[in-house]
mmCIF file of C-alpha atoms in Angstrom:
data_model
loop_
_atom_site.group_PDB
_atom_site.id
_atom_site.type_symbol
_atom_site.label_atom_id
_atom_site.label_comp_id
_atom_site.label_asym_id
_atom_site.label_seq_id
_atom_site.Cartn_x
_atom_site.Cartn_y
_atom_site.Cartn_z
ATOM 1 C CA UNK A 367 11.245 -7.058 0.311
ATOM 2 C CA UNK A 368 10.069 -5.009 -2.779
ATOM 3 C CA UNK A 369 12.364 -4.705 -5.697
ATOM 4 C CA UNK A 370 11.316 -3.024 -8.723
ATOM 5 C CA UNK A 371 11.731 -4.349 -12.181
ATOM 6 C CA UNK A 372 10.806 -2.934 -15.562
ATOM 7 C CA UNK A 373 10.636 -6.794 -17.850
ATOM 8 C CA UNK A 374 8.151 -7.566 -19.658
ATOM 9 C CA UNK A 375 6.225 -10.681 -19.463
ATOM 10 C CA UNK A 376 7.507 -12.946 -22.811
ATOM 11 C CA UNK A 377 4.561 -13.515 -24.705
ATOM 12 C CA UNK A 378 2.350 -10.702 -24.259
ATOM 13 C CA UNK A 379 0.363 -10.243 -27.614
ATOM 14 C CA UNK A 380 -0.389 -6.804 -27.740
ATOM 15 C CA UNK A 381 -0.030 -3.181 -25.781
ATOM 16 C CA UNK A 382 -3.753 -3.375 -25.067
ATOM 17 C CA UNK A 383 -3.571 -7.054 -23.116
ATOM 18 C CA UNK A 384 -0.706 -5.452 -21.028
ATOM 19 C CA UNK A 385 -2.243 -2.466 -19.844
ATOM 20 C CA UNK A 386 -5.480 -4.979 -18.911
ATOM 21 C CA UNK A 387 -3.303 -7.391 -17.062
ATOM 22 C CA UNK A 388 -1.258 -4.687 -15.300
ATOM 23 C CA UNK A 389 -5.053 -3.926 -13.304
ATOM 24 C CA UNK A 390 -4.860 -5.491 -9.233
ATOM 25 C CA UNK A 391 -7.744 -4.770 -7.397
ATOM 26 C CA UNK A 392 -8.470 -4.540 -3.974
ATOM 27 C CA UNK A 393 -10.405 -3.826 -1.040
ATOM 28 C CA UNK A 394 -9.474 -2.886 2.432
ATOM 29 C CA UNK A 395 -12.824 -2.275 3.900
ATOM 30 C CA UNK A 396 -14.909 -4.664 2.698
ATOM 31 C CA UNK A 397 -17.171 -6.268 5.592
ATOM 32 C CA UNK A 398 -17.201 -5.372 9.363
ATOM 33 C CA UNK A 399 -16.461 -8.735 10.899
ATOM 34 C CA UNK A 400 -15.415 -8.806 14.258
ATOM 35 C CA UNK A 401 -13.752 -12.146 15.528
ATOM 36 C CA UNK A 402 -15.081 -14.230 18.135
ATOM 37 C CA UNK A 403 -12.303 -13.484 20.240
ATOM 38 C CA UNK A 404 -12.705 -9.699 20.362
ATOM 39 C CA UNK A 405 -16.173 -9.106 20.341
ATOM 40 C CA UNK A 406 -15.547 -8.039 23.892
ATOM 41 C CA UNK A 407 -14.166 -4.907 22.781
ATOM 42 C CA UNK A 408 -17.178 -3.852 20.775
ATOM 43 C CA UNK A 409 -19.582 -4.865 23.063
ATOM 44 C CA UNK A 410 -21.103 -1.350 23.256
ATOM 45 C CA UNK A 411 -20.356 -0.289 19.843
ATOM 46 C CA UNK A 412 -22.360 -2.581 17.470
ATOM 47 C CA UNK A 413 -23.743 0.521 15.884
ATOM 48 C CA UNK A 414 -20.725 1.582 15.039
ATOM 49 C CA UNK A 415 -19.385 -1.601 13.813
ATOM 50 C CA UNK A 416 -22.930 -1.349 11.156
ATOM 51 C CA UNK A 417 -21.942 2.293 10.190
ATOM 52 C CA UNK A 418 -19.858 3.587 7.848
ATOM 53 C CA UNK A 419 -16.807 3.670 10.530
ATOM 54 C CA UNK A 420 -17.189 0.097 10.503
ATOM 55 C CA UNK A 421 -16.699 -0.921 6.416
ATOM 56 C CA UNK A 422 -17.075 0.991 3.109
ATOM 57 C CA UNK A 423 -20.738 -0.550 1.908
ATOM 58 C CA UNK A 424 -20.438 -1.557 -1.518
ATOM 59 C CA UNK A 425 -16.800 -0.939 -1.959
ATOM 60 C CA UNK A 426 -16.428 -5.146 -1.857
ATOM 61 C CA UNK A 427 -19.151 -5.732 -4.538
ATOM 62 C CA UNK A 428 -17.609 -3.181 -6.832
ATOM 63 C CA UNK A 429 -13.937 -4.537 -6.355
ATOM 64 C CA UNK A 430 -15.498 -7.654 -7.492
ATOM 65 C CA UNK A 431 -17.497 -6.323 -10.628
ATOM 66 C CA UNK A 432 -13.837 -4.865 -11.751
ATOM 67 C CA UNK A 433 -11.923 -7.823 -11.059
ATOM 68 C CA UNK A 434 -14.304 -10.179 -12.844
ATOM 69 C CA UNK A 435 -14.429 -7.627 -15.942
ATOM 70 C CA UNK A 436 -10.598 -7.331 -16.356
ATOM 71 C CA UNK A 437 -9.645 -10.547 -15.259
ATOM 72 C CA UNK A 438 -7.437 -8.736 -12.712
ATOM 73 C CA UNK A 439 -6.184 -10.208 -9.421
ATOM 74 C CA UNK A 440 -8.173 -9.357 -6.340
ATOM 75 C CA UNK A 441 -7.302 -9.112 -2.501
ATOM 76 C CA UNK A 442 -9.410 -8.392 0.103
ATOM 77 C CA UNK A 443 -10.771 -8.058 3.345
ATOM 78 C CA UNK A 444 -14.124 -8.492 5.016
ATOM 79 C CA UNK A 445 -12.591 -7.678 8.943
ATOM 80 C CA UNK A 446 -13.724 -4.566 10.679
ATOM 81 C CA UNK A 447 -11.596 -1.520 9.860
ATOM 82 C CA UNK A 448 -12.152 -0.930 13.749
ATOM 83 C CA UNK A 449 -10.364 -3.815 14.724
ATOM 84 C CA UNK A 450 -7.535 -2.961 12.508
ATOM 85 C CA UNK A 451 -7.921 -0.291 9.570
ATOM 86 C CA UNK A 452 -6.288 -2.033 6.974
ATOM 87 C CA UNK A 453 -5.721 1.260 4.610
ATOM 88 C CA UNK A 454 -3.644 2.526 7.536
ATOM 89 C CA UNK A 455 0.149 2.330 8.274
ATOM 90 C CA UNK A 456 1.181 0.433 11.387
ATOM 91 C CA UNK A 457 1.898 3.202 13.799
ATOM 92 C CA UNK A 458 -0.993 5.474 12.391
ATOM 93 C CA UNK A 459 -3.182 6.864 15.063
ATOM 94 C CA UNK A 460 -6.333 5.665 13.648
ATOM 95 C CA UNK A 461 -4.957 2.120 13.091
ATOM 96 C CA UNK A 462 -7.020 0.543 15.295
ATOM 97 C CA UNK A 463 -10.377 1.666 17.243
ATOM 98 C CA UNK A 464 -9.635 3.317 20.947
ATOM 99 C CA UNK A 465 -10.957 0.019 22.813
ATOM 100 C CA UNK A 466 -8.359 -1.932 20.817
ATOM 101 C CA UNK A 467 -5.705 0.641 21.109
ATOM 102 C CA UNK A 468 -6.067 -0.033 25.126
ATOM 103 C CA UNK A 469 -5.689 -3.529 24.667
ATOM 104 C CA UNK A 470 -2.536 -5.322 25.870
ATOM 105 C CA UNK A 471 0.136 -5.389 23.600
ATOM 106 C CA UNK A 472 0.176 -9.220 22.756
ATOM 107 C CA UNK A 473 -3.467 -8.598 21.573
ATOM 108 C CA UNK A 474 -2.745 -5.895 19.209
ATOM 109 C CA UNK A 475 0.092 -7.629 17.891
ATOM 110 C CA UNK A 476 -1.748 -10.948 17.556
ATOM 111 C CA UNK A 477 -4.542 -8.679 15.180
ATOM 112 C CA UNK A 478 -2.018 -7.257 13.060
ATOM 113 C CA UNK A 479 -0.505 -11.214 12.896
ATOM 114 C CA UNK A 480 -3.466 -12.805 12.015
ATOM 115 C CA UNK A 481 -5.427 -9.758 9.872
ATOM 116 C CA UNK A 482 -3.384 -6.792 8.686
ATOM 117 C CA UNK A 483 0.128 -8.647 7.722
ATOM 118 C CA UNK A 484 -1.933 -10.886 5.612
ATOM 119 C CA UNK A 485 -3.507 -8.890 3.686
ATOM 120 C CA UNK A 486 -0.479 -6.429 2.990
ATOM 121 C CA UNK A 487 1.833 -9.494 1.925
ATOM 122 C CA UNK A 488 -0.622 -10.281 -0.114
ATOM 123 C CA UNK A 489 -1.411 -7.197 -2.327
ATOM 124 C CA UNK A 490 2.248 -6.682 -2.032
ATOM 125 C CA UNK A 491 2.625 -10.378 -3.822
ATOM 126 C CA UNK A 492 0.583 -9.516 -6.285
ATOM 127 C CA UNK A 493 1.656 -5.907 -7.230
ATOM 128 C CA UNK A 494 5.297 -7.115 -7.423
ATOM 129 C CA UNK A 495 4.272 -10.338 -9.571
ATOM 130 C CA UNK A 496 2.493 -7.806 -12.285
ATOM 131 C CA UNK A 497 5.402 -5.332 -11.886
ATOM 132 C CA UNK A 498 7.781 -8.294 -12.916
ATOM 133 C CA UNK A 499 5.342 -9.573 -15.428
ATOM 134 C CA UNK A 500 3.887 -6.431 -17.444
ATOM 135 C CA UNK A 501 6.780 -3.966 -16.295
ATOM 136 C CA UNK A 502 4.731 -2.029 -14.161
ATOM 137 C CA UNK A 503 0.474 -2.059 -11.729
ATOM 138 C CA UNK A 504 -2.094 -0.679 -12.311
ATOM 139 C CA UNK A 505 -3.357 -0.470 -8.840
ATOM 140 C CA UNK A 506 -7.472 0.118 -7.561
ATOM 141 C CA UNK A 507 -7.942 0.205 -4.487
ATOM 142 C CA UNK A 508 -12.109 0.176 -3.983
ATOM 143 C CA UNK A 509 -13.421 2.059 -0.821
ATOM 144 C CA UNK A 510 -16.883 4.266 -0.219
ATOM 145 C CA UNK A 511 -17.980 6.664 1.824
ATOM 146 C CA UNK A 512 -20.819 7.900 3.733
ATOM 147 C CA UNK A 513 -23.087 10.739 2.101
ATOM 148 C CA UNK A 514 -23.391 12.955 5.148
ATOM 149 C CA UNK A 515 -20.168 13.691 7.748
ATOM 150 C CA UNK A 516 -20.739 15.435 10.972
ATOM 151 C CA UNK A 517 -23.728 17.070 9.502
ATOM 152 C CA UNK A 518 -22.456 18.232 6.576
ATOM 153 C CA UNK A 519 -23.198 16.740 2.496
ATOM 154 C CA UNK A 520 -20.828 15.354 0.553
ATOM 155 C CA UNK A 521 -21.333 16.720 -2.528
ATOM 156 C CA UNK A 522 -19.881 13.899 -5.025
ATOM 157 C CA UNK A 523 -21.313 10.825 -6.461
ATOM 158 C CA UNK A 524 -17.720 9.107 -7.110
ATOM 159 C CA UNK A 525 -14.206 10.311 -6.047
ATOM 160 C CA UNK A 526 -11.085 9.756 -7.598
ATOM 161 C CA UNK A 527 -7.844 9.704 -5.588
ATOM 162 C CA UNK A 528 -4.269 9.777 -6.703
ATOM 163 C CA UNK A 529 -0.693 11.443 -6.090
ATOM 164 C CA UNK A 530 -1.124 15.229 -8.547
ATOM 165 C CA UNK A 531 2.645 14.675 -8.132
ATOM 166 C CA UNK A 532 2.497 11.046 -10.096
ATOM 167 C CA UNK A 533 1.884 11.824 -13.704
ATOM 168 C CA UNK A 534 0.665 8.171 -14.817
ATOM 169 C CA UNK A 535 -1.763 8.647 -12.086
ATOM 170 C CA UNK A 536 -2.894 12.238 -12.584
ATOM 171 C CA UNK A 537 -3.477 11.052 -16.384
ATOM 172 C CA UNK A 538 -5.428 7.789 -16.179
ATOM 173 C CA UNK A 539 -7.402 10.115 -13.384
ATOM 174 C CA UNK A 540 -7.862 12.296 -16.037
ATOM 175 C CA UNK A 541 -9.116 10.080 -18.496
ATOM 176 C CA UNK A 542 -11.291 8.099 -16.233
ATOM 177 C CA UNK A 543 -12.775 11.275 -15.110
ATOM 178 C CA UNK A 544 -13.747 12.420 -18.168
ATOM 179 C CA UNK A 545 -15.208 9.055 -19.585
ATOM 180 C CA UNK A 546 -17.664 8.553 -16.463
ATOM 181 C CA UNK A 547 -18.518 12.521 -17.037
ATOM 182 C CA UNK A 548 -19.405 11.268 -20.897
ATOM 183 C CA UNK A 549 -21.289 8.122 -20.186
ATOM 184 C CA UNK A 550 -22.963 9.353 -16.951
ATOM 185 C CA UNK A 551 -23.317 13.222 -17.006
ATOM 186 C CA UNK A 552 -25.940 13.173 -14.159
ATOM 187 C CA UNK A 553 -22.884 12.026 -11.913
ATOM 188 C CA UNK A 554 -20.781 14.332 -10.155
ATOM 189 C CA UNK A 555 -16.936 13.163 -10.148
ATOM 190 C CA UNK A 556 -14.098 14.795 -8.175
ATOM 191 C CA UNK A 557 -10.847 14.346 -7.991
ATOM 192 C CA UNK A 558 -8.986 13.888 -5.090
ATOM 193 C CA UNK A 559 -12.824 13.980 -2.969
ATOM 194 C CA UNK A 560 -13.384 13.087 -0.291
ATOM 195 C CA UNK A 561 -9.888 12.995 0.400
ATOM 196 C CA UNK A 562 -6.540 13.479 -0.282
ATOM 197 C CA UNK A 563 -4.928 11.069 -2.149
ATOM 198 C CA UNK A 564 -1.541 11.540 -0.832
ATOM 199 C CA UNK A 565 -2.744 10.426 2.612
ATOM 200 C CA UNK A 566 -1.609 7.491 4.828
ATOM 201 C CA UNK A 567 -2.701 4.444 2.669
ATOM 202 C CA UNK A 568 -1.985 1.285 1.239
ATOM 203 C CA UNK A 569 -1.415 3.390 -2.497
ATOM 204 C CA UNK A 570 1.157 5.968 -0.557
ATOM 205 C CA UNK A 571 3.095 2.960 0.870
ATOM 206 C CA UNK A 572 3.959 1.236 -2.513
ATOM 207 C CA UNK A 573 4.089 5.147 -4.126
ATOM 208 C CA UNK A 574 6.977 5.346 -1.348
ATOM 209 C CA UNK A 575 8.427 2.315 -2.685
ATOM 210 C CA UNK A 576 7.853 1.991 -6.443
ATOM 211 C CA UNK A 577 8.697 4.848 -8.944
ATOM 212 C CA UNK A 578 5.942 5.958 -10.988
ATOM 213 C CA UNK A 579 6.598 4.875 -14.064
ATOM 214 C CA UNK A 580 6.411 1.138 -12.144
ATOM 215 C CA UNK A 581 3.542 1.850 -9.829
ATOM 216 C CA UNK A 582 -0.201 3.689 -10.728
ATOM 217 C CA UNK A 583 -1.906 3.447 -7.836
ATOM 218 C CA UNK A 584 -5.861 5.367 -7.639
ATOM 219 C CA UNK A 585 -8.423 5.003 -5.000
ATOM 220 C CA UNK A 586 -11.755 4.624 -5.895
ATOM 221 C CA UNK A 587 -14.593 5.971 -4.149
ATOM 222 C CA UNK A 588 -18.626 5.871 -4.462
ATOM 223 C CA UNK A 589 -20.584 7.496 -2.033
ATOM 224 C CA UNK A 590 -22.918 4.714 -0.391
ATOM 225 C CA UNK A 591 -26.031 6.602 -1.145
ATOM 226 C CA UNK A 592 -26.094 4.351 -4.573
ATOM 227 C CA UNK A 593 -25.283 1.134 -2.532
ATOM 228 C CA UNK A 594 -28.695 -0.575 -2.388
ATOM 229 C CA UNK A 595 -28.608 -3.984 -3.805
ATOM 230 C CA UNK A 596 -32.588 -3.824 -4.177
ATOM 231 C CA UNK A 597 -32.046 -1.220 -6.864
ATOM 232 C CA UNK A 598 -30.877 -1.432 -10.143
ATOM 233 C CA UNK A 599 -29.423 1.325 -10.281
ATOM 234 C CA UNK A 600 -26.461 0.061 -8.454
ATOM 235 C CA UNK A 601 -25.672 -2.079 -11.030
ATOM 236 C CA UNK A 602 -25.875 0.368 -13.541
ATOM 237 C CA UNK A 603 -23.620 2.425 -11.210
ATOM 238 C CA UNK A 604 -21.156 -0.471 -11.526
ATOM 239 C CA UNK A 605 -21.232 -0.941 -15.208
ATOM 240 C CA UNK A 606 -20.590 2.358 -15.512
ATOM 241 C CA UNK A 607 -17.089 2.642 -13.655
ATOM 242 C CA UNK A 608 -16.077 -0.859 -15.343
ATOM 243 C CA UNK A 609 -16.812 0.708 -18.660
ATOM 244 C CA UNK A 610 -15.424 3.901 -17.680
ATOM 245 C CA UNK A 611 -12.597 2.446 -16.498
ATOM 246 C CA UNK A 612 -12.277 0.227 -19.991
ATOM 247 C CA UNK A 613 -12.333 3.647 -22.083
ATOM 248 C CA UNK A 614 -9.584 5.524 -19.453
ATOM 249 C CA UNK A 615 -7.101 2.468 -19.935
ATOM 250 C CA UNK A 616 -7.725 1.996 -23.675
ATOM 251 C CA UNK A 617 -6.956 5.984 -24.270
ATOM 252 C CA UNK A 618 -3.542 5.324 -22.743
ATOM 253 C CA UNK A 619 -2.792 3.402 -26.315
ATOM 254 C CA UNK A 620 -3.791 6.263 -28.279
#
């Protein structure tokens, strides 16, 4: 059960260390593994386990880069979203793909058992231990998304998702914004692009749960046209949102 607390951690030597150690990272999407025991279901849909419905390319490497940067906490998950879609509410229509939604019951219970309950107590753990320890999270949550839907460009390079109604999240958006504008003007970043940031989520069930003051939560999103671990400029890409990122939380002191 969640229960909010504003302490302090004893000991922390300076504001700047405890806005660092407030990050937790994590990704939802970050491989398209189907288990053994349901590859049945997907037996005629292995090109849509590859695609972009399947995982967010990229979105594991970069929750990594972060994590390993700030020293931040990191859980994730490498099964397909299709089995279960682990950014999703239990109930949520798109929580799992139609072949598994026609499953029996005990399946679809089993999944959420062995995959999605998991991984929720576990970036709930963590959240709650930095709440009690630094007073409040700083929570990224690392997705992508595909550069072309039903036809039609998306016309971003990186997305940044929050609550407009959160103001600790609408200013370290801000910030973050405007220091990947500075250090990468070639980039186009939008704010709350490709999608809304108040929508079903893991960030919009702690938002529901934590008051803001306790709880930043921002999705981050690249657009998988830059994913290409052959070229370098995907690891520019990445040093760019760490650093970025670095700048936004250090203007906070300010």
């Amino acid at each position: 059960m969640l229960a909010s607390t504003h302490a302090r951690a004893p000991g922390a030597s300076s504001e700047g260390e405890e806005i660092r150690d407030a990050l937790v990272i994590t990704c939802e999407h970050g491989g398209n593994r189907i288990p053994p025991a349901y590859r049945v279901l997907f037996r005629s849909e292995q090109d849509l386990v590859a695609s972009h419905r399947g995982f967010d390319a990229g979105a594991l490497v970069m929750a990594r880069s972060l994590a390993r940067a700030f020293s931040a906490p990191l859980a994730y998950a490498t099964v397909c979203r299709l089995l279960v879609d682990l950014n999703r509410s239990v109930g949520h229509r798109h929580l799992h793909f139609e072949t598994v939604r026609k499953a029996p019951r005990a399946v679809r219970e089993h999944i959420l058992a062995r995959y999605y309950h998991p991984h929720r107590d576990e970036v709930e753990r963590l959240i709650m231990q930095t709440v009690e320890r630094r007073g409040r999270a700083i929570h990224i949550c690392s997705h992508s998304f595909t550069p072309e839907l039903k036809g039609r460009p998306r016309e971003a390079d990186i997305g940044l998702l929050y609550d407009p109604s959160r103001p600790g999240e609408v200013a370290l958006c801000d910030r973050w914004k405007t220091a990947l504008e500075a250090s990468a003007p070639e980039l186009v970043v939008r704010r709350n692009y490709p999608y809304s940031g108040k929508a079903d989520g893991v960030a919009s069930w702690f938002r529901a749960r934590l008051p803001a003051d306790v709880y930043v939560g921002i999705e981050l999103e690249l657009n998988q046209k830059h994913v290409d671990a052959a070229n370098p400029q995907w690891k520019a890409l990445r040093k760019v949102v760490v650093d970025s990122l670095r700048t936004a939380l250090a203007g906070e002191r300010r």
